[in-house]
Amino acid sequence: MEKEILLYNTLSRKKEKFKTITPGMVGLYVCGPTVYGDAHLGHARPGITYDVLVRLFRHLGYKVRYVRNITDVGHMENDADFGEDKIEKKARLEQLEPMEIVQHFTIRYHEAMTLLNTLPPSIEPRASGHIIEQISLVENILENGFAYESNGSVYFDVETYNKRHPYGILSGRDLDDMISNSRDLEGQQDKRSSFDFALWKKATPEHIMRWPSPWSEGFPGWHLECSAMSSKYLGDTFDIHGGGMDLLFPHHECELAQNTASRGNGGVNYWMHNNMITINGQKMGKSLGNFITLEELFTGSHKILTQPYSPMTIRFFILQAHYRSTLDFSNEALVAAEKGYKRMMQAGRDLEKLSRQEGEASKEILDLVEGVYRALCDDMNTPIAIAHLFDAVRVVNSAKDGKTALTAGDIEQLNTLFNNIVKEVLGLTDENSVGDSSSILEGVVNLLLEIRTEAKLQRDFAKSDAIRDKLNELGVIIKDTKEGSEWRL
Ligand code: ZN
């Protein structure tokens, strides 16, 4: 915890020195998925970004209460206040209960997140389980004069709010610009103006997910759940609120306005937003035919994929970019990430076998370790941290080739990097460690080398040379040393 952490705050638009409200304890709220479809590439980025943030804080000695919600009601098509509920629509098409859809896709989402080696949140509240809290929040906002009831629905009164508190402060918008660009009130006649947003919606007769309230039988507006659940589990003011850039407006802007309208302040000290993934330069979307689920990525079954990509390749690929930069997905970039990931894992395995001399760690190695920590504590700069880690890979490779010698102190520091940083903080596990083709290959080559050593001992040089030549042909390079023989591909 002695390490200073800098975090970019979307609200202040600059990096700030991070300070927790409660010493040693981080309260983090992240907007989770609306569970009406399979987890896709767009879910992987926030999943991994906030996972690394949680891992980093824990590694540095903080306790983290990580709350990530499941949206199972109130999220309408086109993120609007009208149209069909996304989950109800899927349920209607599949002829299932909405909660069957929620259950199915929540399980699928967890499976994908587990494969990506993200840690589960400390609390995972569902919107439908917090209707009472949401109704009381609406009552609160009504009492404070920032909302109005209309035909059984309740809307947030943006213009009245804006007279006391700036609306648009988080996303950098100005209400006057929004007014001049606003569209007409088509399909939303209950509202006084088009940028007012629903806190409570009266259910139409065919609407399935509905609850009694003082205003009508209905359901909460999409933005309400996060204000209600974050304050319930993290308090009226908490440390960090995270989510994707696509949620900045209207979702987070509305959340901040609801918080302020009910409790007098925005409730969040640091707002964090991860940037989006594009695919070959385009936004991902069902209509563009480039919508890729995580399962399709892992199995290679989507038509734009030239091969399957493992969960750790995806994780490495995402961490190679800074979370606030856009990240363009392409087969070439993924293949390069796969190579980089494998090189790093190989170095981790080689490190365990290196011979060492007595002695302290060199300045070069200590600087490397320091550089990695500095990068991670500087607004979670994973690409710079990974660049330093590749310097460490080069150190390992050079020692393995016998070009340089490492001390016990050096090896200890390198072990810190590979275990504490690569595995624990970046969450990159070695997919090749057990049971897969590459560990089988390793076992088979080692077995052949044992037979070859045996042959040499019996002075059967024809046999030992034949094994070496045959392996060479297959691309396995053998190097004989005093201790035996080493090999590489
Ligand atoms: Zn949210």
Tab-separated table of C-alpha atoms and ligand atoms in Angstrom:
chain	number	residue	atom	x	y	z
A	1	MET	CA	0.000	0.000	0.000
A	2	GLU	CA	3.017	2.347	0.130
A	3	LYS	CA	2.890	2.515	-3.655
A	4	GLU	CA	1.219	5.596	-5.069
A	5	ILE	CA	-1.502	4.780	-7.573
A	6	LEU	CA	-2.634	7.164	-10.272
A	7	LEU	CA	-6.072	6.695	-11.834
A	8	TYR	CA	-7.613	8.620	-14.689
A	9	ASN	CA	-10.930	10.049	-13.531
A	10	THR	CA	-13.494	10.543	-16.301
A	11	LEU	CA	-15.198	13.213	-14.170
A	12	SER	CA	-12.135	15.461	-13.787
A	13	ARG	CA	-10.635	14.366	-17.127
A	14	LYS	CA	-7.200	13.892	-15.589
A	15	LYS	CA	-5.096	11.375	-13.702
A	16	GLU	CA	-5.493	11.702	-9.958
A	17	LYS	CA	-3.639	10.282	-6.989
A	18	PHE	CA	-5.866	7.454	-5.739
A	19	LYS	CA	-7.033	7.655	-2.147
A	20	THR	CA	-9.604	5.356	-0.577
A	21	ILE	CA	-12.432	6.544	1.668
A	22	THR	CA	-11.754	3.781	4.198
A	23	PRO	CA	-8.002	3.126	4.630
A	24	GLY	CA	-6.938	-0.103	2.926
A	25	MET	CA	-10.392	-0.845	1.530
A	26	VAL	CA	-11.539	-0.217	-2.052
A	27	GLY	CA	-15.237	-0.079	-2.957
A	28	LEU	CA	-15.670	-0.798	-6.661
A	29	TYR	CA	-18.914	-0.927	-8.618
A	30	VAL	CA	-18.888	-2.104	-12.239
A	31	CYS	CA	-21.893	-2.209	-14.562
A	32	GLY	CA	-22.382	-5.830	-15.550
A	33	PRO	CA	-24.164	-7.379	-18.518
A	34	THR	CA	-27.805	-7.353	-19.544
A	35	VAL	CA	-28.263	-11.094	-19.787
A	36	TYR	CA	-30.227	-11.697	-22.982
A	37	GLY	CA	-27.536	-13.215	-25.208
A	38	ASP	CA	-24.191	-15.030	-25.176
A	39	ALA	CA	-21.131	-13.224	-23.808
A	40	HIS	CA	-19.231	-11.626	-26.684
A	41	LEU	CA	-15.947	-9.874	-27.366
A	42	GLY	CA	-17.450	-6.622	-26.023
A	43	HIS	CA	-17.923	-8.258	-22.600
A	44	ALA	CA	-14.334	-9.489	-22.450
A	45	ARG	CA	-12.768	-6.040	-22.232
A	46	PRO	CA	-14.541	-4.643	-19.139
A	47	GLY	CA	-14.436	-8.158	-17.611
A	48	ILE	CA	-10.642	-8.295	-17.905
A	49	THR	CA	-9.933	-4.583	-17.272
A	50	TYR	CA	-11.669	-4.461	-13.888
A	51	ASP	CA	-10.385	-7.929	-13.016
A	52	VAL	CA	-6.804	-6.658	-13.350
A	53	LEU	CA	-7.705	-3.571	-11.321
A	54	VAL	CA	-9.080	-5.775	-8.517
A	55	ARG	CA	-6.064	-8.109	-8.704
A	56	LEU	CA	-3.633	-5.180	-8.603
A	57	PHE	CA	-5.283	-3.620	-5.542
A	58	ARG	CA	-5.325	-6.978	-3.742
A	59	HIS	CA	-1.691	-7.611	-4.686
A	60	LEU	CA	-0.774	-4.220	-3.219
A	61	GLY	CA	-2.469	-5.172	0.043
A	62	TYR	CA	-5.911	-3.577	-0.284
A	63	LYS	CA	-9.191	-5.297	0.455
A	64	VAL	CA	-11.577	-4.866	-2.455
A	65	ARG	CA	-15.354	-5.086	-2.352
A	66	TYR	CA	-16.105	-5.651	-6.011
A	67	VAL	CA	-19.795	-5.286	-6.889
A	68	ARG	CA	-20.870	-6.127	-10.440
A	69	ASN	CA	-24.567	-6.232	-11.216
A	70	ILE	CA	-26.653	-8.378	-13.511
A	71	THR	CA	-29.295	-6.409	-15.422
A	72	ASP	CA	-32.349	-8.606	-15.702
A	73	VAL	CA	-35.142	-6.048	-16.051
A	74	GLY	CA	-35.781	-2.578	-17.432
A	75	HIS	CA	-33.162	-2.442	-20.195
A	76	MET	CA	-35.189	-1.583	-23.287
A	77	GLU	CA	-34.289	-1.977	-26.932
A	78	ASN	CA	-31.964	0.770	-28.255
A	79	ASP	CA	-31.257	1.741	-24.616
A	80	ALA	CA	-34.440	3.845	-24.833
A	81	ASP	CA	-37.409	4.420	-22.526
A	82	PHE	CA	-39.834	2.786	-24.934
A	83	GLY	CA	-39.872	-0.348	-27.068
A	84	GLU	CA	-39.587	-3.867	-25.732
A	85	ASP	CA	-37.534	-5.041	-22.730
A	86	LYS	CA	-34.477	-6.846	-24.166
A	87	ILE	CA	-34.995	-9.890	-21.935
A	88	GLU	CA	-38.740	-10.105	-22.515
A	89	LYS	CA	-38.197	-9.911	-26.267
A	90	LYS	CA	-35.743	-12.819	-26.177
A	91	ALA	CA	-38.159	-14.759	-23.924
A	92	ARG	CA	-41.027	-14.148	-26.379
A	93	LEU	CA	-38.911	-15.319	-29.345
A	94	GLU	CA	-37.706	-18.424	-27.492
A	95	GLN	CA	-41.082	-19.092	-25.841
A	96	LEU	CA	-39.491	-19.107	-22.408
A	97	GLU	CA	-40.063	-17.282	-19.137
A	98	PRO	CA	-37.925	-14.103	-18.897
A	99	MET	CA	-36.214	-15.539	-15.799
A	100	GLU	CA	-35.281	-18.665	-17.767
A	101	ILE	CA	-33.487	-16.395	-20.227
A	102	VAL	CA	-31.793	-14.588	-17.333
A	103	GLN	CA	-30.698	-17.842	-15.691
A	104	HIS	CA	-29.398	-19.371	-18.918
A	105	PHE	CA	-27.339	-16.369	-20.033
A	106	THR	CA	-26.070	-15.583	-16.526
A	107	ILE	CA	-24.595	-19.080	-16.361
A	108	ARG	CA	-23.128	-18.692	-19.863
A	109	TYR	CA	-21.630	-15.330	-18.925
A	110	HIS	CA	-20.025	-16.809	-15.801
A	111	GLU	CA	-18.585	-19.697	-17.819
A	112	ALA	CA	-16.980	-17.328	-20.321
A	113	MET	CA	-15.608	-15.083	-17.555
A	114	THR	CA	-14.162	-18.123	-15.748
A	115	LEU	CA	-12.417	-19.265	-18.933
A	116	LEU	CA	-10.914	-15.779	-19.237
A	117	ASN	CA	-9.646	-16.291	-15.665
A	118	THR	CA	-11.512	-13.320	-14.222
A	119	LEU	CA	-12.233	-13.541	-10.501
A	120	PRO	CA	-15.896	-13.483	-9.497
A	121	PRO	CA	-17.190	-10.238	-7.971
A	122	SER	CA	-17.669	-10.069	-4.192
A	123	ILE	CA	-21.370	-9.302	-4.683
A	124	GLU	CA	-23.377	-9.798	-7.881
A	125	PRO	CA	-26.784	-8.179	-7.300
A	126	ARG	CA	-29.669	-8.438	-9.758
A	127	ALA	CA	-31.960	-5.533	-10.610
A	128	SER	CA	-35.091	-7.672	-10.121
A	129	GLY	CA	-33.954	-8.503	-6.584
A	130	HIS	CA	-33.794	-4.815	-5.604
A	131	ILE	CA	-37.211	-3.452	-6.604
A	132	ILE	CA	-37.944	-2.190	-3.060
A	133	GLU	CA	-34.680	-0.222	-2.959
A	134	GLN	CA	-35.399	1.230	-6.398
A	135	ILE	CA	-38.945	2.303	-5.476
A	136	SER	CA	-37.650	4.041	-2.367
A	137	LEU	CA	-35.011	5.825	-4.484
A	138	VAL	CA	-37.741	7.089	-6.863
A	139	GLU	CA	-39.761	8.340	-3.869
A	140	ASN	CA	-36.685	10.148	-2.642
A	141	ILE	CA	-36.048	11.866	-5.987
A	142	LEU	CA	-39.748	12.829	-6.256
A	143	GLU	CA	-39.666	14.299	-2.741
A	144	ASN	CA	-36.629	16.372	-3.635
A	145	GLY	CA	-38.473	17.794	-6.631
A	146	PHE	CA	-36.340	16.316	-9.420
A	147	ALA	CA	-38.937	13.977	-10.932
A	148	TYR	CA	-42.599	13.977	-11.948
A	149	GLU	CA	-45.318	11.403	-12.328
A	150	SER	CA	-47.132	11.059	-15.624
A	151	ASN	CA	-49.802	8.419	-16.392
A	152	GLY	CA	-48.412	5.952	-13.846
A	153	SER	CA	-44.783	6.403	-14.963
A	154	VAL	CA	-42.177	8.560	-13.211
A	155	TYR	CA	-39.582	10.563	-15.141
A	156	PHE	CA	-36.459	12.379	-14.063
A	157	ASP	CA	-36.874	16.112	-14.674
A	158	VAL	CA	-33.592	16.966	-16.380
A	159	GLU	CA	-34.275	20.695	-16.865
A	160	THR	CA	-35.188	21.295	-13.216
A	161	TYR	CA	-32.146	19.278	-12.135
A	162	ASN	CA	-29.894	21.251	-14.461
A	163	LYS	CA	-30.865	24.524	-12.768
A	164	ARG	CA	-29.172	23.305	-9.563
A	165	HIS	CA	-26.611	20.756	-10.768
A	166	PRO	CA	-24.908	20.531	-14.145
A	167	TYR	CA	-26.432	17.715	-16.203
A	168	GLY	CA	-23.816	16.338	-18.625
A	169	ILE	CA	-20.865	16.945	-16.287
A	170	LEU	CA	-19.579	13.372	-16.604
A	171	SER	CA	-19.860	12.869	-20.359
A	172	GLY	CA	-18.934	16.476	-21.178
A	173	ARG	CA	-22.287	17.404	-22.668
A	174	ASP	CA	-24.190	20.624	-22.395
A	175	LEU	CA	-27.941	20.523	-21.899
A	176	ASP	CA	-28.564	23.526	-24.199
A	177	ASP	CA	-26.797	21.681	-27.056
A	178	MET	CA	-28.854	18.592	-26.284
A	179	ILE	CA	-32.075	20.628	-26.376
A	180	SER	CA	-31.295	22.118	-29.780
A	181	ASN	CA	-30.408	18.679	-31.179
A	182	SER	CA	-33.222	16.765	-29.547
A	183	ARG	CA	-35.661	14.757	-31.597
A	184	ASP	CA	-39.420	14.940	-31.155
A	185	LEU	CA	-41.266	12.980	-28.517
A	186	GLU	CA	-42.396	10.199	-30.798
A	187	GLY	CA	-43.725	7.286	-28.771
A	188	GLN	CA	-42.934	8.993	-25.459
A	189	GLN	CA	-45.773	11.516	-24.964
A	190	ASP	CA	-45.733	10.987	-21.192
A	191	LYS	CA	-42.505	12.951	-20.932
A	192	ARG	CA	-42.175	16.701	-20.682
A	193	SER	CA	-39.037	16.635	-22.776
A	194	SER	CA	-37.234	13.989	-24.804
A	195	PHE	CA	-34.091	13.905	-22.629
A	196	ASP	CA	-36.058	13.239	-19.433
A	197	PHE	CA	-35.537	9.586	-18.562
A	198	ALA	CA	-37.715	6.959	-16.915
A	199	LEU	CA	-37.310	6.121	-13.238
A	200	TRP	CA	-40.442	3.962	-13.219
A	201	LYS	CA	-42.472	2.716	-16.175
A	202	LYS	CA	-46.105	1.680	-16.076
A	203	ALA	CA	-46.367	-1.784	-17.616
A	204	THR	CA	-48.478	-2.276	-20.723
A	205	PRO	CA	-51.031	-5.153	-20.441
A	206	GLU	CA	-48.766	-7.646	-22.250
A	207	HIS	CA	-45.646	-6.785	-20.194
A	208	ILE	CA	-44.610	-9.781	-18.045
A	209	MET	CA	-42.025	-8.489	-15.535
A	210	ARG	CA	-44.045	-6.129	-13.301
A	211	TRP	CA	-44.214	-5.087	-9.670
A	212	PRO	CA	-46.678	-2.993	-7.623
A	213	SER	CA	-45.570	0.564	-6.796
A	214	PRO	CA	-47.191	3.789	-5.521
A	215	TRP	CA	-47.596	4.931	-9.169
A	216	SER	CA	-48.600	1.844	-11.142
A	217	GLU	CA	-47.886	-1.797	-11.634
A	218	GLY	CA	-44.689	-1.557	-13.617
A	219	PHE	CA	-40.912	-1.862	-13.624
A	220	PRO	CA	-37.845	0.325	-12.903
A	221	GLY	CA	-35.981	2.385	-15.510
A	222	TRP	CA	-32.646	0.951	-16.623
A	223	HIS	CA	-30.379	3.537	-14.918
A	224	LEU	CA	-32.044	3.236	-11.530
A	225	GLU	CA	-30.713	-0.170	-10.474
A	226	CYS	CA	-27.054	0.894	-10.413
A	227	SER	CA	-27.755	3.947	-8.220
A	228	ALA	CA	-29.814	1.809	-5.824
A	229	MET	CA	-27.477	-1.193	-5.633
A	230	SER	CA	-24.168	0.714	-5.483
A	231	SER	CA	-25.303	2.760	-2.487
A	232	LYS	CA	-26.823	-0.307	-0.833
A	233	TYR	CA	-23.586	-2.324	-0.944
A	234	LEU	CA	-20.878	0.360	-1.030
A	235	GLY	CA	-22.402	3.323	0.771
A	236	ASP	CA	-23.643	6.745	-0.301
A	237	THR	CA	-20.163	7.703	-1.472
A	238	PHE	CA	-17.772	5.043	-2.698
A	239	ASP	CA	-14.363	4.859	-4.361
A	240	ILE	CA	-14.608	3.690	-7.981
A	241	HIS	CA	-17.385	3.221	-10.529
A	242	GLY	CA	-16.346	1.442	-13.699
A	243	GLY	CA	-17.855	0.394	-16.983
A	244	GLY	CA	-17.473	0.585	-20.736
A	245	MET	CA	-17.281	3.907	-22.568
A	246	ASP	CA	-20.572	2.985	-24.275
A	247	LEU	CA	-22.259	3.355	-20.859
A	248	LEU	CA	-20.944	6.874	-20.221
A	249	PHE	CA	-24.031	8.448	-21.774
A	250	PRO	CA	-26.831	8.121	-21.003
A	251	HIS	CA	-26.403	5.376	-18.388
A	252	HIS	CA	-23.694	6.792	-16.111
A	253	GLU	CA	-24.711	10.402	-16.639
A	254	CYS	CA	-28.226	9.462	-15.471
A	255	GLU	CA	-26.839	7.452	-12.565
A	256	LEU	CA	-24.809	10.442	-11.392
A	257	ALA	CA	-27.866	12.705	-11.721
A	258	GLN	CA	-30.028	10.241	-9.752
A	259	ASN	CA	-27.374	10.009	-7.015
A	260	THR	CA	-27.133	13.781	-6.777
A	261	ALA	CA	-30.918	14.253	-6.869
A	262	SER	CA	-31.398	11.779	-4.022
A	263	ARG	CA	-28.351	12.201	-1.771
A	264	GLY	CA	-26.943	15.593	-2.748
A	265	ASN	CA	-23.702	14.364	-4.324
A	266	GLY	CA	-22.587	12.195	-7.250
A	267	GLY	CA	-21.625	9.420	-4.866
A	268	VAL	CA	-18.499	8.310	-6.750
A	269	ASN	CA	-14.925	9.528	-6.250
A	270	TYR	CA	-13.387	8.032	-9.418
A	271	TRP	CA	-15.267	7.206	-12.609
A	272	MET	CA	-13.366	4.781	-14.852
A	273	HIS	CA	-14.242	3.849	-18.430
A	274	ASN	CA	-12.675	1.236	-20.625
A	275	ASN	CA	-12.610	1.959	-24.352
A	276	MET	CA	-14.269	-0.203	-26.994
A	277	ILE	CA	-13.085	-3.015	-29.237
A	278	THR	CA	-13.439	-2.483	-32.977
A	279	ILE	CA	-13.283	-5.284	-35.530
A	280	ASN	CA	-11.117	-4.559	-38.554
A	281	GLY	CA	-11.719	-0.890	-37.809
A	282	GLN	CA	-15.514	-1.193	-37.521
A	283	LYS	CA	-17.803	-1.089	-34.541
A	284	MET	CA	-19.040	-4.560	-33.602
A	285	GLY	CA	-22.698	-5.052	-34.460
A	286	LYS	CA	-25.139	-7.769	-35.437
A	287	SER	CA	-26.103	-5.901	-38.625
A	288	LEU	CA	-22.460	-5.715	-39.766
A	289	GLY	CA	-21.962	-9.494	-39.558
A	290	ASN	CA	-18.925	-9.026	-37.304
A	291	PHE	CA	-20.618	-9.819	-34.002
A	292	ILE	CA	-18.407	-12.474	-32.357
A	293	THR	CA	-19.327	-14.366	-29.209
A	294	LEU	CA	-16.571	-15.560	-26.895
A	295	GLU	CA	-17.477	-19.156	-27.615
A	296	GLU	CA	-17.017	-18.549	-31.343
A	297	LEU	CA	-13.612	-17.026	-30.604
A	298	PHE	CA	-12.530	-19.963	-28.444
A	299	THR	CA	-13.673	-22.520	-31.043
A	300	GLY	CA	-12.852	-20.527	-34.195
A	301	SER	CA	-16.377	-21.071	-35.505
A	302	HIS	CA	-17.153	-17.541	-36.776
A	303	LYS	CA	-16.642	-16.936	-40.498
A	304	ILE	CA	-14.290	-13.973	-40.038
A	305	LEU	CA	-11.899	-16.049	-37.878
A	306	THR	CA	-8.989	-17.859	-39.517
A	307	GLN	CA	-8.384	-20.034	-36.407
A	308	PRO	CA	-9.580	-20.510	-32.808
A	309	TYR	CA	-8.060	-18.236	-30.163
A	310	SER	CA	-7.584	-19.469	-26.627
A	311	PRO	CA	-8.964	-17.519	-23.645
A	312	MET	CA	-5.444	-16.548	-22.555
A	313	THR	CA	-4.634	-15.257	-26.049
A	314	ILE	CA	-7.721	-13.025	-25.816
A	315	ARG	CA	-6.713	-11.902	-22.345
A	316	PHE	CA	-3.149	-11.131	-23.439
A	317	PHE	CA	-4.443	-9.321	-26.540
A	318	ILE	CA	-6.686	-7.077	-24.431
A	319	LEU	CA	-3.903	-6.317	-21.932
A	320	GLN	CA	-1.503	-5.333	-24.699
A	321	ALA	CA	-3.553	-2.149	-25.145
A	322	HIS	CA	-4.162	0.481	-22.499
A	323	TYR	CA	-7.732	0.193	-21.246
A	324	ARG	CA	-8.533	3.772	-22.323
A	325	SER	CA	-7.367	3.198	-25.929
A	326	THR	CA	-9.512	1.642	-28.610
A	327	LEU	CA	-8.397	-1.845	-29.521
A	328	ASP	CA	-8.788	-3.161	-33.024
A	329	PHE	CA	-9.454	-6.834	-33.390
A	330	SER	CA	-8.043	-8.618	-36.437
A	331	ASN	CA	-6.762	-12.111	-37.094
A	332	GLU	CA	-3.219	-10.733	-37.580
A	333	ALA	CA	-3.309	-8.932	-34.229
A	334	LEU	CA	-4.659	-12.046	-32.483
A	335	VAL	CA	-2.020	-14.308	-34.041
A	336	ALA	CA	0.681	-11.871	-32.884
A	337	ALA	CA	-0.829	-11.845	-29.381
A	338	GLU	CA	-0.840	-15.647	-29.337
A	339	LYS	CA	2.883	-15.692	-30.198
A	340	GLY	CA	3.675	-13.088	-27.544
A	341	TYR	CA	1.674	-14.945	-24.914
A	342	LYS	CA	3.413	-18.254	-25.711
A	343	ARG	CA	6.857	-16.642	-25.603
A	344	MET	CA	6.108	-15.227	-22.184
A	345	MET	CA	4.808	-18.554	-20.828
A	346	GLN	CA	7.819	-20.414	-22.247
A	347	ALA	CA	10.161	-17.995	-20.470
A	348	GLY	CA	8.263	-18.632	-17.223
A	349	ARG	CA	8.810	-22.371	-17.651
A	350	ASP	CA	12.480	-21.931	-18.631
A	351	LEU	CA	13.099	-19.714	-15.637
A	352	GLU	CA	12.383	-22.627	-13.302
A	353	LYS	CA	15.174	-24.672	-14.903
A	354	LEU	CA	17.911	-22.027	-15.045
A	355	SER	CA	21.137	-22.573	-13.158
A	356	ARG	CA	22.179	-19.773	-10.829
A	357	GLN	CA	25.270	-18.374	-9.145
A	358	GLU	CA	25.489	-17.012	-5.637
A	359	GLY	CA	24.765	-13.321	-5.417
A	360	GLU	CA	22.402	-10.408	-5.128
A	361	ALA	CA	20.076	-9.177	-7.848
A	362	SER	CA	21.637	-6.850	-10.407
A	363	LYS	CA	20.515	-3.257	-10.857
A	364	GLU	CA	19.232	-4.082	-14.340
A	365	ILE	CA	16.814	-6.694	-12.969
A	366	LEU	CA	15.719	-4.529	-10.023
A	367	ASP	CA	14.994	-1.671	-12.447
A	368	LEU	CA	12.927	-4.019	-14.563
A	369	VAL	CA	10.757	-5.024	-11.616
A	370	GLU	CA	10.417	-1.415	-10.530
A	371	GLY	CA	9.389	-0.447	-14.089
A	372	VAL	CA	6.620	-3.039	-14.124
A	373	TYR	CA	5.145	-1.796	-10.838
A	374	ARG	CA	5.479	1.834	-11.904
A	375	ALA	CA	3.568	1.118	-15.127
A	376	LEU	CA	0.764	-0.775	-13.394
A	377	CYS	CA	0.363	1.927	-10.756
A	378	ASP	CA	0.265	4.615	-13.453
A	379	ASP	CA	-3.399	4.299	-14.443
A	380	MET	CA	-2.987	0.563	-15.009
A	381	ASN	CA	-0.635	0.875	-17.973
A	382	THR	CA	-0.559	-2.810	-18.925
A	383	PRO	CA	1.120	-2.318	-22.360
A	384	ILE	CA	4.163	-0.658	-20.740
A	385	ALA	CA	4.204	-3.335	-18.026
A	386	ILE	CA	4.130	-6.032	-20.731
A	387	ALA	CA	6.973	-4.298	-22.629
A	388	HIS	CA	9.099	-4.503	-19.443
A	389	LEU	CA	8.048	-8.136	-18.997
A	390	PHE	CA	9.369	-8.884	-22.483
A	391	ASP	CA	12.704	-7.392	-21.365
A	392	ALA	CA	12.569	-10.003	-18.612
A	393	VAL	CA	11.805	-12.686	-21.211
A	394	ARG	CA	14.955	-11.631	-23.093
A	395	VAL	CA	17.007	-11.888	-19.882
A	396	VAL	CA	15.697	-15.423	-19.322
A	397	ASN	CA	16.364	-16.451	-22.926
A	398	SER	CA	19.870	-15.084	-22.860
A	399	ALA	CA	20.632	-17.021	-19.660
A	400	LYS	CA	19.081	-20.129	-21.146
A	401	ASP	CA	21.333	-19.837	-24.216
A	402	GLY	CA	24.312	-19.555	-21.875
A	403	LYS	CA	25.112	-16.005	-23.047
A	404	THR	CA	24.686	-14.484	-19.607
A	405	ALA	CA	24.713	-15.841	-16.063
A	406	LEU	CA	22.108	-15.021	-13.439
A	407	THR	CA	22.487	-14.844	-9.688
A	408	ALA	CA	20.124	-16.355	-7.135
A	409	GLY	CA	18.987	-12.782	-6.404
A	410	ASP	CA	18.217	-12.180	-10.106
A	411	ILE	CA	16.199	-15.387	-10.320
A	412	GLU	CA	14.244	-14.481	-7.200
A	413	GLN	CA	13.297	-11.101	-8.735
A	414	LEU	CA	12.373	-12.723	-12.053
A	415	ASN	CA	10.235	-15.242	-10.206
A	416	THR	CA	8.424	-12.316	-8.575
A	417	LEU	CA	7.650	-10.964	-12.034
A	418	PHE	CA	6.451	-14.235	-13.512
A	419	ASN	CA	4.485	-15.391	-10.482
A	420	ASN	CA	3.230	-12.226	-8.809
A	421	ILE	CA	2.762	-10.035	-11.849
A	422	VAL	CA	2.120	-12.284	-14.856
A	423	LYS	CA	0.005	-14.880	-13.055
A	424	GLU	CA	-1.428	-13.067	-10.051
A	425	VAL	CA	-1.977	-9.491	-11.294
A	426	LEU	CA	-2.324	-9.891	-15.063
A	427	GLY	CA	-4.120	-13.200	-14.495
A	428	LEU	CA	-2.280	-14.960	-17.334
A	429	THR	CA	-2.168	-18.669	-16.582
A	430	ASP	CA	-0.066	-21.162	-18.524
A	431	GLU	CA	-2.514	-22.985	-20.783
A	432	ASN	CA	0.253	-25.342	-21.878
A	433	SER	CA	1.093	-26.654	-18.456
A	434	VAL	CA	-0.992	-29.847	-18.367
A	435	GLY	CA	-2.588	-32.251	-20.753
A	436	ASP	CA	-2.463	-30.253	-23.989
A	437	SER	CA	-0.512	-30.967	-27.158
A	438	SER	CA	2.464	-28.834	-26.256
A	439	SER	CA	3.073	-30.523	-22.893
A	440	ILE	CA	2.629	-33.913	-24.585
A	441	LEU	CA	5.218	-32.824	-27.179
A	442	GLU	CA	7.596	-31.837	-24.399
A	443	GLY	CA	7.178	-35.237	-22.746
A	444	VAL	CA	7.700	-37.133	-26.010
A	445	VAL	CA	10.854	-35.207	-26.973
A	446	ASN	CA	12.306	-35.686	-23.473
A	447	LEU	CA	11.584	-39.396	-23.713
A	448	LEU	CA	13.394	-39.623	-27.070
A	449	LEU	CA	16.359	-37.735	-25.611
A	450	GLU	CA	16.540	-40.212	-22.735
A	451	ILE	CA	16.632	-43.098	-25.250
A	452	ARG	CA	19.333	-41.213	-27.148
A	453	THR	CA	21.454	-40.729	-23.986
A	454	GLU	CA	20.986	-44.448	-23.280
A	455	ALA	CA	22.179	-45.252	-26.840
A	456	LYS	CA	25.249	-43.032	-26.452
A	457	LEU	CA	26.160	-44.738	-23.184
A	458	GLN	CA	26.025	-48.061	-25.028
A	459	ARG	CA	28.187	-46.466	-27.778
A	460	ASP	CA	25.364	-46.967	-30.306
A	461	PHE	CA	26.196	-43.688	-32.103
A	462	ALA	CA	24.275	-44.619	-35.236
A	463	LYS	CA	21.071	-44.757	-33.190
A	464	SER	CA	21.802	-41.588	-31.185
A	465	ASP	CA	22.635	-39.609	-34.365
A	466	ALA	CA	19.525	-40.931	-36.104
A	467	ILE	CA	17.300	-39.701	-33.257
A	468	ARG	CA	19.008	-36.288	-33.333
A	469	ASP	CA	18.723	-35.977	-37.150
A	470	LYS	CA	15.111	-37.095	-37.236
A	471	LEU	CA	14.167	-34.589	-34.503
A	472	ASN	CA	16.124	-31.902	-36.386
A	473	GLU	CA	14.094	-32.624	-39.502
A	474	LEU	CA	10.935	-32.131	-37.432
A	475	GLY	CA	12.228	-28.759	-36.275
A	476	VAL	CA	13.488	-29.804	-32.844
A	477	ILE	CA	16.994	-28.392	-32.306
A	478	ILE	CA	19.145	-30.437	-29.909
A	479	LYS	CA	22.091	-28.991	-28.034
A	480	ASP	CA	24.400	-31.309	-26.106
A	481	THR	CA	25.751	-29.900	-22.845
A	482	LYS	CA	27.847	-31.271	-20.008
A	483	GLU	CA	24.698	-32.050	-18.017
A	484	GLY	CA	22.893	-33.819	-20.860
A	485	SER	CA	21.034	-32.320	-23.778
A	486	GLU	CA	18.677	-29.367	-24.190
A	487	TRP	CA	16.182	-28.780	-26.927
A	488	ARG	CA	14.012	-26.089	-28.423
A	489	LEU	CA	11.624	-25.798	-31.370
B	1	ZN	ZN	-25.012	0.351	-14.523
